[in-house]
Amino acid sequence: MELRMKDLFFEDDHDFFKGYAIQKNYFIKQSQQYEIQKNDILFSEGDADKYCYYLLSGVVRVFQTADCGKELGMYIRFPGSFVDFSDLLEDLPYKNTSAQAVTAGSICVLPNPKIKEILDQEKELFKRTAAWSCRERRLLEKWCLSLASEKVPGRLLHLLSTLCRGALADAVDKIPAEPLLLPLTQTQLACMINSTQCTINPYLRQLQEEGVLKLGRGRICIRNPAMLLKNSIY
């Protein structure tokens, strides 16, 4: 299976303020900035929906919890994204998702009325919010179809390649000189693709045998990130 970045269920262009540097600086100045640590819960389902969260650095996963207790991954957020993007255009009393830091990073937190005031003043940003909201719903629909039709190995490769995409951008034929270190456990990877550690472990070990990655305690070293896109491993 040949992987292509445009086929991923994660958002490709994740810089919401791209082209709006002045507005971004104003937004950041109006916000409270906080450092987040790996595994920190930013908010949980049922929390009062009073604030919006903008990711400056790090990686965050957004998920819901089923009645049976299983966590269902929905989105992976990268720097430049609003963590709770779908809430920007809705007046909800409570959060309908949870968010957890996959890696350490930093966030900007702003009361909802303030971000809505900014969007009301900046019509182009409001249009972008509406467009991104529609695109996000389409991506979520595609992800749901992927869960029903795509097997775990494909979802795992999609996730690994996405997390490595900084090194893969613009040139998949050129293998980066330095390996990439992902500070993630197998359990965290599994949760991000709605699977389990026991299920993904054989596939990770196969990738290790093929020289693509090396498993470590609490981390995964990608020895050859370009191969995740270049080769048809499965």
Coordinates of N, CA and C in Angstrom, one line a residue:
M1 N 0.8 -1.2 0.0 CA 0.0 0.0 0.0 C 0.9 1.2 0.0
E2 N 0.7 2.1 -1.0 CA 1.5 3.3 -1.1 C 0.7 4.4 -0.3
L3 N 1.4 5.0 0.6 CA 0.8 6.1 1.4 C 1.0 7.4 0.8
R4 N 0.0 8.3 0.8 CA 0.1 9.6 0.3 C -0.4 10.6 1.3
M5 N 0.3 11.7 1.5 CA -0.1 12.6 2.6 C -1.5 13.1 2.5
K6 N -2.0 13.3 1.2 CA -3.4 13.8 1.0 C -4.4 12.8 1.4
D7 N -4.1 11.6 1.6 CA -5.0 10.6 2.0 C -5.2 10.5 3.5
L8 N -4.4 11.1 4.3 CA -4.4 11.0 5.7 C -5.7 11.7 6.3
F9 N -6.2 11.1 7.4 CA -7.4 11.7 8.0 C -7.0 12.9 8.9
F10 N -5.7 13.1 9.2 CA -5.3 14.2 9.9 C -5.3 15.5 9.0
E11 N -5.4 16.6 9.6 CA -5.4 17.8 8.8 C -4.0 18.1 8.2
D12 N -3.9 18.4 7.0 CA -2.6 18.7 6.3 C -2.1 20.1 6.6
D13 N -3.0 21.1 6.4 CA -2.6 22.5 6.6 C -3.2 22.9 7.9
H14 N -2.3 22.9 9.0 CA -2.8 23.0 10.3 C -2.5 24.4 10.9
D15 N -2.1 25.4 10.1 CA -1.8 26.7 10.6 C -3.0 27.6 10.4
F16 N -3.8 27.7 11.4 CA -5.1 28.5 11.2 C -4.8 30.0 10.9
F17 N -3.7 30.5 11.4 CA -3.5 32.0 11.2 C -2.5 32.2 10.1
K18 N -2.3 31.2 9.2 CA -1.4 31.4 8.1 C -1.9 32.6 7.2
G19 N -1.0 33.5 7.0 CA -1.3 34.7 6.3 C -1.9 35.9 7.1
Y20 N -2.1 35.6 8.4 CA -2.7 36.6 9.3 C -1.8 36.8 10.5
A21 N -0.5 37.2 10.3 CA 0.4 37.4 11.4 C 0.0 38.4 12.5
I22 N -0.6 39.5 12.0 CA -1.0 40.5 12.9 C -2.1 40.0 13.9
Q23 N -3.1 39.4 13.3 CA -4.2 38.8 14.0 C -3.7 37.7 15.0
K24 N -2.7 36.9 14.6 CA -2.2 35.9 15.4 C -1.5 36.5 16.6
N25 N -0.7 37.5 16.4 CA 0.0 38.2 17.5 C -1.0 38.8 18.5
Y26 N -2.0 39.4 18.0 CA -3.0 40.0 18.8 C -3.7 38.9 19.6
F27 N -4.0 37.8 19.0 CA -4.7 36.7 19.7 C -3.8 36.2 20.8
I28 N -2.5 35.9 20.5 CA -1.6 35.4 21.5 C -1.5 36.4 22.7
K29 N -1.4 37.7 22.4 CA -1.3 38.7 23.5 C -2.5 38.7 24.4
Q30 N -3.7 38.4 23.8 CA -4.9 38.4 24.6 C -5.1 37.1 25.4
S31 N -4.3 36.1 25.1 CA -4.4 34.8 25.7 C -3.5 34.6 27.0
Q32 N -3.9 33.6 27.7 CA -3.0 33.1 28.8 C -2.2 31.9 28.2
Q33 N -0.9 31.9 28.4 CA -0.1 30.8 27.9 C 0.3 29.9 29.0
Y34 N 0.2 28.6 28.7 CA 0.6 27.5 29.7 C 1.4 26.5 29.0
E35 N 2.3 25.9 29.8 CA 3.1 24.8 29.4 C 2.3 23.5 29.7
I36 N 2.3 22.6 28.8 CA 1.7 21.3 29.1 C 2.7 20.2 29.0
Q37 N 2.4 19.2 29.8 CA 3.3 18.0 29.9 C 2.7 16.8 29.2
K38 N 3.5 15.9 28.8 CA 3.0 14.7 28.2 C 1.9 14.0 29.1
N39 N 0.8 13.6 28.5 CA -0.3 13.0 29.1 C -1.2 13.9 29.9
D40 N -0.9 15.2 30.0 CA -1.8 16.1 30.6 C -3.2 16.2 29.9
I41 N -4.3 16.2 30.7 CA -5.6 16.4 30.2 C -5.9 17.9 30.1
L42 N -6.2 18.4 28.9 CA -6.5 19.8 28.7 C -7.9 20.1 29.1
F43 N -8.8 19.2 28.7 CA -10.2 19.3 29.1 C -10.8 18.0 28.9
S44 N -12.0 17.7 29.5 CA -12.7 16.5 29.5 C -14.1 16.7 29.0
E45 N -14.7 15.6 28.5 CA -16.1 15.6 28.1 C -16.9 16.0 29.4
G46 N -17.9 16.9 29.2 CA -18.7 17.4 30.3 C -18.2 18.6 31.0
D47 N -16.9 19.0 30.7 CA -16.5 20.3 31.3 C -17.2 21.5 30.7
A48 N -17.4 22.5 31.5 CA -18.0 23.7 31.0 C -17.2 24.3 29.8
D49 N -18.0 24.6 28.7 CA -17.3 25.1 27.5 C -17.1 26.6 27.6
K50 N -16.1 27.0 28.4 CA -15.8 28.4 28.6 C -14.6 29.0 27.8
Y51 N -13.7 28.1 27.4 CA -12.4 28.5 26.9 C -12.2 27.8 25.5
C52 N -11.4 28.4 24.7 CA -10.8 27.8 23.5 C -9.3 27.6 23.7
Y53 N -8.8 26.6 23.1 CA -7.4 26.2 23.3 C -6.7 26.2 21.9
Y54 N -5.6 27.0 21.9 CA -4.8 27.1 20.6 C -3.4 26.5 20.9
L55 N -3.0 25.6 20.1 CA -1.7 24.9 20.3 C -0.5 25.6 19.7
L56 N 0.4 26.0 20.6 CA 1.6 26.7 20.1 C 2.7 25.7 19.8
S57 N 2.8 24.6 20.6 CA 3.8 23.6 20.3 C 3.3 22.3 20.9
G58 N 3.9 21.2 20.4 CA 3.5 19.8 20.9 C 2.4 19.2 20.1
V59 N 2.0 18.1 20.5 CA 0.9 17.3 19.8 C -0.2 16.9 20.8
V60 N -1.4 17.1 20.4 CA -2.5 16.8 21.3 C -3.5 15.9 20.5
R61 N -4.1 14.9 21.2 CA -5.1 14.1 20.6 C -6.5 14.4 21.2
V62 N -7.5 14.4 20.4 CA -8.9 14.7 20.8 C -9.7 13.4 20.6
F63 N -10.5 13.1 21.7 CA -11.2 11.8 21.7 C -12.5 11.9 22.4
Q64 N -13.3 10.9 22.2 CA -14.5 10.7 23.0 C -14.4 9.4 23.7
T65 N -15.2 9.2 24.8 CA -15.2 8.0 25.5 C -16.6 7.3 25.3
A66 N -16.6 6.1 24.8 CA -17.8 5.3 24.6 C -18.4 4.9 25.9
D67 N -19.7 4.5 25.9 CA -20.3 4.0 27.1 C -19.6 2.8 27.7
C68 N -18.9 2.0 26.9 CA -18.2 0.9 27.4 C -16.9 1.2 28.0
G69 N -16.5 2.5 27.9 CA -15.3 3.0 28.5 C -14.1 3.1 27.5
K70 N -14.3 2.6 26.3 CA -13.2 2.7 25.3 C -13.1 4.1 24.7
E71 N -11.8 4.6 24.6 CA -11.6 5.9 24.1 C -11.5 5.8 22.5
L72 N -12.3 6.7 21.9 CA -12.4 6.7 20.4 C -11.7 8.0 19.9
G73 N -10.5 7.8 19.3 CA -9.7 8.9 18.8 C -10.4 9.6 17.6
M74 N -10.4 10.9 17.6 CA -11.1 11.7 16.6 C -10.1 12.5 15.7
Y75 N -9.2 13.2 16.4 CA -8.3 14.1 15.7 C -6.9 14.1 16.4
I76 N -5.9 14.5 15.6 CA -4.6 14.7 16.1 C -4.3 16.2 15.8
R77 N -4.0 17.0 16.9 CA -3.7 18.4 16.7 C -2.2 18.7 16.7
F78 N -1.8 19.6 15.8 CA -0.4 20.0 15.7 C -0.3 21.5 16.0
P79 N 0.9 22.0 16.2 CA 1.0 23.5 16.4 C 0.3 24.3 15.3
G80 N -0.4 25.3 15.8 CA -1.1 26.2 14.8 C -2.6 25.9 14.8
S81 N -3.0 24.8 15.4 CA -4.4 24.4 15.4 C -5.1 24.8 16.7
F82 N -6.4 25.0 16.6 CA -7.3 25.1 17.8 C -7.6 23.6 18.2
V83 N -7.3 23.3 19.4 CA -7.6 22.0 19.9 C -9.0 21.6 19.8
D84 N -9.9 22.5 20.2 CA -11.3 22.3 20.2 C -12.0 23.1 19.0
F85 N -11.5 22.9 17.8 CA -11.9 23.7 16.7 C -13.3 23.7 16.4
S86 N -14.0 22.5 16.6 CA -15.4 22.4 16.2 C -16.3 23.2 17.1
D87 N -15.8 23.7 18.3 CA -16.6 24.4 19.2 C -16.6 25.9 18.9
L88 N -15.8 26.4 18.0 CA -15.7 27.8 17.8 C -16.9 28.5 17.3
L89 N -17.7 27.7 16.5 CA -18.9 28.3 15.9 C -20.2 27.8 16.6
E90 N -20.0 27.1 17.7 CA -21.2 26.6 18.4 C -21.2 27.1 19.8
D91 N -22.4 27.4 20.3 CA -22.5 27.8 21.7 C -23.0 26.6 22.5
L92 N -22.0 25.8 22.9 CA -22.4 24.6 23.7 C -22.1 24.8 25.2
P93 N -23.0 24.3 26.0 CA -22.7 24.5 27.5 C -21.6 23.7 28.0
Y94 N -21.3 22.5 27.4 CA -20.3 21.6 27.8 C -19.4 21.1 26.7
K95 N -18.2 20.7 27.0 CA -17.3 20.1 26.0 C -17.9 18.7 25.7
N96 N -17.9 18.4 24.4 CA -18.3 17.1 23.9 C -17.2 16.2 23.6
T97 N -16.0 16.6 23.8 CA -14.8 15.8 23.6 C -13.8 16.0 24.7
S98 N -12.8 15.2 24.7 CA -11.7 15.3 25.7 C -10.4 15.6 24.9
A99 N -9.4 16.2 25.5 CA -8.1 16.4 24.8 C -7.0 16.1 25.8
Q100 N -6.0 15.4 25.2 CA -4.8 15.0 26.0 C -3.5 15.3 25.3
A101 N -2.5 15.8 26.0 CA -1.2 16.0 25.4 C -0.5 14.7 25.1
V102 N -0.1 14.5 23.8 CA 0.6 13.4 23.4 C 2.1 13.6 23.7
T103 N 2.5 14.9 23.5 CA 3.9 15.3 23.9 C 3.8 16.6 24.7
A104 N 4.9 17.0 25.3 CA 5.0 18.2 26.0 C 4.9 19.4 25.0
G105 N 4.4 20.5 25.4 CA 4.2 21.6 24.5 C 3.7 22.9 25.3
S106 N 3.1 23.8 24.5 CA 2.5 24.9 25.2 C 1.2 25.3 24.4
I107 N 0.3 25.9 25.2 CA -1.0 26.3 24.6 C -1.4 27.7 25.0
C108 N -2.2 28.3 24.2 CA -2.9 29.6 24.5 C -4.3 29.3 24.9
V109 N -4.8 29.9 26.0 CA -6.2 29.7 26.4 C -6.9 31.1 26.4
L110 N -8.0 31.1 25.8 CA -8.7 32.4 25.7 C -10.2 32.1 25.9
P111 N -10.9 33.0 26.7 CA -12.3 32.8 26.9 C -13.1 32.8 25.6
N112 N -14.1 32.0 25.5 CA -14.9 31.9 24.2 C -15.4 33.3 23.7
P113 N -15.9 34.1 24.6 CA -16.4 35.4 24.1 C -15.4 36.2 23.4
K114 N -14.1 36.1 23.9 CA -13.0 36.9 23.3 C -12.7 36.4 21.9
I115 N -12.6 35.1 21.7 CA -12.3 34.6 20.4 C -13.4 34.9 19.4
K116 N -14.7 34.9 19.9 CA -15.8 35.2 19.0 C -15.8 36.7 18.6
E117 N -15.3 37.5 19.6 CA -15.2 38.9 19.3 C -14.1 39.1 18.2
I118 N -13.0 38.4 18.2 CA -12.0 38.5 17.2 C -12.5 38.0 15.9
L119 N -13.3 37.0 15.8 CA -13.8 36.4 14.6 C -14.9 37.4 14.0
D120 N -15.6 38.0 14.9 CA -16.6 39.0 14.4 C -16.0 40.2 13.7
Q121 N -14.8 40.6 14.2 CA -14.1 41.7 13.7 C -13.3 41.4 12.4
E122 N -12.9 40.1 12.3 CA -12.1 39.7 11.2 C -12.9 38.7 10.3
K123 N -13.6 39.3 9.4 CA -14.5 38.5 8.6 C -13.9 37.4 7.8
E124 N -12.6 37.6 7.3 CA -11.9 36.6 6.6 C -11.6 35.4 7.5
L125 N -11.2 35.7 8.7 CA -10.9 34.6 9.7 C -12.2 33.9 10.0
F126 N -13.3 34.6 10.1 CA -14.6 33.9 10.3 C -14.9 33.0 9.2
K127 N -14.7 33.4 7.9 CA -14.9 32.6 6.8 C -14.0 31.3 6.8
R128 N -12.8 31.6 7.3 CA -11.9 30.4 7.4 C -12.3 29.4 8.4
T129 N -12.8 29.9 9.5 CA -13.4 29.1 10.6 C -14.5 28.2 10.0
A130 N -15.4 28.8 9.3 CA -16.5 28.1 8.8 C -16.1 27.0 7.8
A131 N -15.1 27.4 6.9 CA -14.6 26.5 5.9 C -13.9 25.3 6.6
W132 N -13.0 25.6 7.6 CA -12.3 24.5 8.3 C -13.3 23.6 9.0
S133 N -14.3 24.2 9.6 CA -15.3 23.4 10.3 C -16.0 22.4 9.4
C134 N -16.3 22.8 8.2 CA -16.9 21.9 7.2 C -15.9 20.8 6.8
R135 N -14.7 21.2 6.6 CA -13.6 20.3 6.2 C -13.4 19.3 7.3
E136 N -13.4 19.7 8.5 CA -13.2 18.8 9.6 C -14.3 17.8 9.7
R137 N -15.5 18.2 9.5 CA -16.6 17.2 9.5 C -16.4 16.1 8.4
R138 N -15.9 16.6 7.2 CA -15.7 15.6 6.1 C -14.5 14.7 6.5
L139 N -13.5 15.2 7.2 CA -12.4 14.4 7.6 C -12.8 13.4 8.6
L140 N -13.7 13.8 9.5 CA -14.2 12.9 10.5 C -15.0 11.8 9.9
E141 N -15.8 12.1 8.9 CA -16.6 11.1 8.2 C -15.7 10.1 7.5
K142 N -14.6 10.6 6.9 CA -13.7 9.8 6.2 C -13.0 8.9 7.2
W143 N -12.6 9.4 8.4 CA -12.0 8.6 9.4 C -12.9 7.5 9.9
C144 N -14.2 7.8 10.1 CA -15.1 6.8 10.5 C -15.2 5.6 9.5
L145 N -15.2 6.0 8.2 CA -15.2 5.0 7.2 C -13.9 4.2 7.2
S146 N -12.8 4.9 7.5 CA -11.5 4.2 7.6 C -11.5 3.1 8.7
L147 N -12.1 3.5 9.8 CA -12.2 2.6 10.9 C -13.0 1.3 10.6
A148 N -14.0 1.5 9.7 CA -14.9 0.4 9.3 C -14.2 -0.5 8.2
S149 N -13.4 0.1 7.4 CA -12.9 -0.6 6.2 C -11.4 -0.8 6.2
E150 N -10.6 0.1 6.8 CA -9.1 0.0 6.8 C -8.6 -0.8 8.0
K151 N -7.7 -1.7 7.7 CA -7.1 -2.5 8.8 C -6.1 -1.7 9.6
V152 N -5.8 -2.3 10.8 CA -4.9 -1.6 11.7 C -3.6 -1.3 11.1
P153 N -2.9 -2.1 10.3 CA -1.6 -1.8 9.8 C -1.6 -0.5 9.0
G154 N -2.7 -0.3 8.2 CA -2.8 0.9 7.4 C -2.9 2.1 8.3
R155 N -3.8 2.0 9.3 CA -4.0 3.2 10.2 C -2.7 3.5 10.9
L156 N -2.0 2.5 11.3 CA -0.8 2.7 12.1 C 0.3 3.4 11.2
L157 N 0.4 3.0 10.0 CA 1.4 3.6 9.1 C 1.0 5.1 8.8
H158 N -0.3 5.3 8.6 CA -0.8 6.7 8.4 C -0.4 7.6 9.6
L159 N -0.6 7.1 10.8 CA -0.3 7.8 12.0 C 1.2 8.1 12.1
L160 N 2.1 7.1 11.9 CA 3.5 7.2 12.0 C 4.0 8.2 11.0
S161 N 3.5 8.1 9.8 CA 4.0 9.0 8.7 C 3.6 10.4 8.9
T162 N 2.4 10.6 9.5 CA 1.9 12.0 9.8 C 2.8 12.6 10.9
L163 N 3.1 11.8 11.9 CA 3.9 12.4 13.0 C 5.3 12.7 12.5
C164 N 5.8 12.1 11.5 CA 7.1 12.3 10.9 C 7.1 13.3 9.8
R165 N 5.9 13.9 9.4 CA 5.8 14.6 8.2 C 6.7 15.9 8.1
G166 N 7.1 16.4 9.2 CA 8.0 17.5 9.2 C 9.3 17.2 8.4
A167 N 9.8 16.0 8.6 CA 11.1 15.6 8.0 C 10.8 15.1 6.5
L168 N 9.5 14.7 6.3 CA 9.2 14.1 5.0 C 8.7 15.2 4.0
A169 N 8.4 16.4 4.5 CA 7.9 17.4 3.6 C 8.8 17.7 2.4
D170 N 8.2 17.8 1.3 CA 8.8 18.3 0.0 C 9.7 17.2 -0.6
A171 N 10.2 16.2 0.1 CA 11.2 15.3 -0.6 C 11.1 13.9 0.1
V172 N 10.2 13.1 -0.4 CA 10.2 11.7 0.2 C 11.3 10.9 -0.3
D173 N 12.0 11.3 -1.4 CA 13.1 10.5 -1.9 C 14.4 10.7 -1.2
K174 N 14.4 11.7 -0.4 CA 15.6 12.0 0.4 C 15.5 11.6 1.8
I175 N 16.2 10.6 2.3 CA 16.1 10.1 3.6 C 16.8 11.1 4.6
P176 N 16.1 11.6 5.6 CA 16.8 12.5 6.5 C 18.0 11.9 7.1
A177 N 19.0 12.8 7.3 CA 20.3 12.3 7.9 C 20.1 11.8 9.3
E178 N 19.3 12.4 10.1 CA 19.1 12.1 11.5 C 17.8 11.3 11.7
P179 N 17.8 10.2 12.5 CA 16.6 9.5 12.8 C 15.6 10.4 13.6
L180 N 14.4 10.1 13.6 CA 13.4 10.9 14.3 C 12.9 10.2 15.6
L181 N 12.9 10.9 16.7 CA 12.5 10.2 18.0 C 11.1 10.7 18.3
L182 N 10.2 9.7 18.5 CA 8.8 10.0 18.9 C 8.7 9.6 20.4
P183 N 8.4 10.6 21.3 CA 8.3 10.3 22.7 C 6.9 9.7 23.0
L184 N 6.6 8.5 22.4 CA 5.3 7.9 22.6 C 5.5 6.4 23.0
T185 N 4.5 6.0 23.7 CA 4.4 4.6 24.1 C 3.5 3.8 23.0
Q186 N 3.6 2.5 23.0 CA 2.8 1.8 22.1 C 1.3 1.9 22.5
T187 N 1.0 2.1 23.7 CA -0.4 2.3 24.2 C -0.9 3.6 23.7
Q188 N -0.1 4.6 23.7 CA -0.5 5.9 23.2 C -0.8 5.9 21.7
L189 N 0.1 5.2 21.0 CA -0.1 5.0 19.5 C -1.4 4.3 19.2
A190 N -1.6 3.2 20.0 CA -2.8 2.4 19.8 C -4.1 3.2 20.0
C191 N -4.1 4.0 21.1 CA -5.3 4.9 21.4 C -5.5 5.9 20.3
M192 N -4.5 6.4 19.7 CA -4.6 7.4 18.6 C -5.3 6.8 17.3
I193 N -5.3 5.5 17.2 CA -5.9 4.9 16.0 C -7.0 3.9 16.4
N194 N -7.5 4.1 17.6 CA -8.6 3.2 18.1 C -8.3 1.7 18.1
S195 N -7.1 1.4 18.6 CA -6.7 0.0 18.7 C -6.2 -0.3 20.1
T196 N -5.4 -1.4 20.2 CA -4.8 -1.7 21.5 C -3.3 -2.0 21.3
Q197 N -2.6 -1.9 22.4 CA -1.2 -2.2 22.3 C -0.9 -3.6 21.9
C198 N -1.7 -4.6 22.3 CA -1.4 -5.9 21.9 C -1.6 -6.1 20.4
T199 N -2.6 -5.3 19.8 CA -2.8 -5.5 18.4 C -1.7 -4.9 17.5
I200 N -1.2 -3.7 17.9 CA -0.3 -3.0 17.1 C 1.2 -3.5 17.3
N201 N 1.4 -4.2 18.4 CA 2.8 -4.6 18.7 C 3.4 -5.5 17.6
P202 N 2.7 -6.5 17.1 CA 3.3 -7.3 16.0 C 3.7 -6.5 14.8
Y203 N 2.9 -5.5 14.4 CA 3.2 -4.7 13.2 C 4.4 -3.7 13.5
L204 N 4.5 -3.2 14.7 CA 5.6 -2.4 15.1 C 6.9 -3.2 15.1
R205 N 6.8 -4.5 15.5 CA 8.0 -5.3 15.5 C 8.4 -5.7 14.1
Q206 N 7.4 -5.9 13.2 CA 7.8 -6.1 11.8 C 8.5 -4.9 11.2
L207 N 8.0 -3.7 11.5 CA 8.7 -2.5 11.0 C 10.1 -2.4 11.6
Q208 N 10.2 -2.9 12.9 CA 11.6 -2.9 13.5 C 12.5 -3.9 12.8
E209 N 12.0 -5.0 12.4 CA 12.8 -6.0 11.7 C 13.2 -5.5 10.3
E210 N 12.3 -4.7 9.7 CA 12.6 -4.2 8.4 C 13.5 -3.0 8.4
G211 N 13.9 -2.5 9.6 CA 14.8 -1.4 9.8 C 14.1 0.0 9.7
V212 N 12.8 0.0 9.7 CA 12.1 1.3 9.6 C 12.2 2.1 11.0
L213 N 12.0 1.3 12.1 CA 12.0 2.0 13.4 C 12.7 1.1 14.4
K214 N 12.9 1.6 15.6 CA 13.4 0.9 16.7 C 12.6 1.2 17.9
L215 N 12.1 0.2 18.6 CA 11.2 0.3 19.8 C 12.1 0.5 21.0
G216 N 11.6 1.5 21.9 CA 12.3 1.7 23.1 C 11.3 1.9 24.2
R217 N 11.8 2.1 25.4 CA 10.9 2.3 26.6 C 10.3 3.7 26.5
G218 N 9.1 3.8 26.3 CA 8.4 5.1 26.3 C 8.8 6.0 25.0
R219 N 9.3 5.4 24.0 CA 9.7 6.1 22.8 C 9.8 5.2 21.6
I220 N 9.7 5.8 20.5 CA 9.9 5.0 19.2 C 10.9 5.8 18.3
C221 N 11.9 5.2 17.9 CA 12.9 5.9 17.0 C 12.6 5.5 15.6
I222 N 12.3 6.5 14.8 CA 12.1 6.2 13.3 C 13.4 6.3 12.6
R223 N 14.0 5.1 12.3 CA 15.3 5.1 11.6 C 15.2 5.6 10.2
N224 N 14.1 5.3 9.5 CA 14.0 5.6 8.1 C 12.6 6.2 7.8
P225 N 12.3 7.4 8.2 CA 11.0 8.0 8.0 C 10.5 8.0 6.6
A226 N 11.4 8.2 5.6 CA 11.0 8.3 4.2 C 10.3 7.0 3.8
M227 N 10.8 5.8 4.3 CA 10.3 4.5 3.9 C 8.8 4.4 4.2
L228 N 8.3 5.1 5.2 CA 6.9 5.1 5.6 C 6.0 5.5 4.4
L229 N 6.5 6.4 3.6 CA 5.7 6.8 2.5 C 6.2 6.2 1.2
K230 N 7.4 5.8 1.1 CA 8.0 5.4 -0.2 C 7.7 4.0 -0.5
N231 N 7.7 3.1 0.5 CA 7.6 1.6 0.2 C 6.2 1.1 0.5
S232 N 5.9 0.1 -0.2 CA 4.6 -0.7 0.1 C 4.9 -1.8 1.0
I233 N 4.9 -1.5 2.3 CA 5.3 -2.5 3.3 C 4.3 -3.6 3.5
Y234 N 3.0 -3.1 3.5 CA 1.9 -4.1 3.7 C 1.1 -4.2 2.4

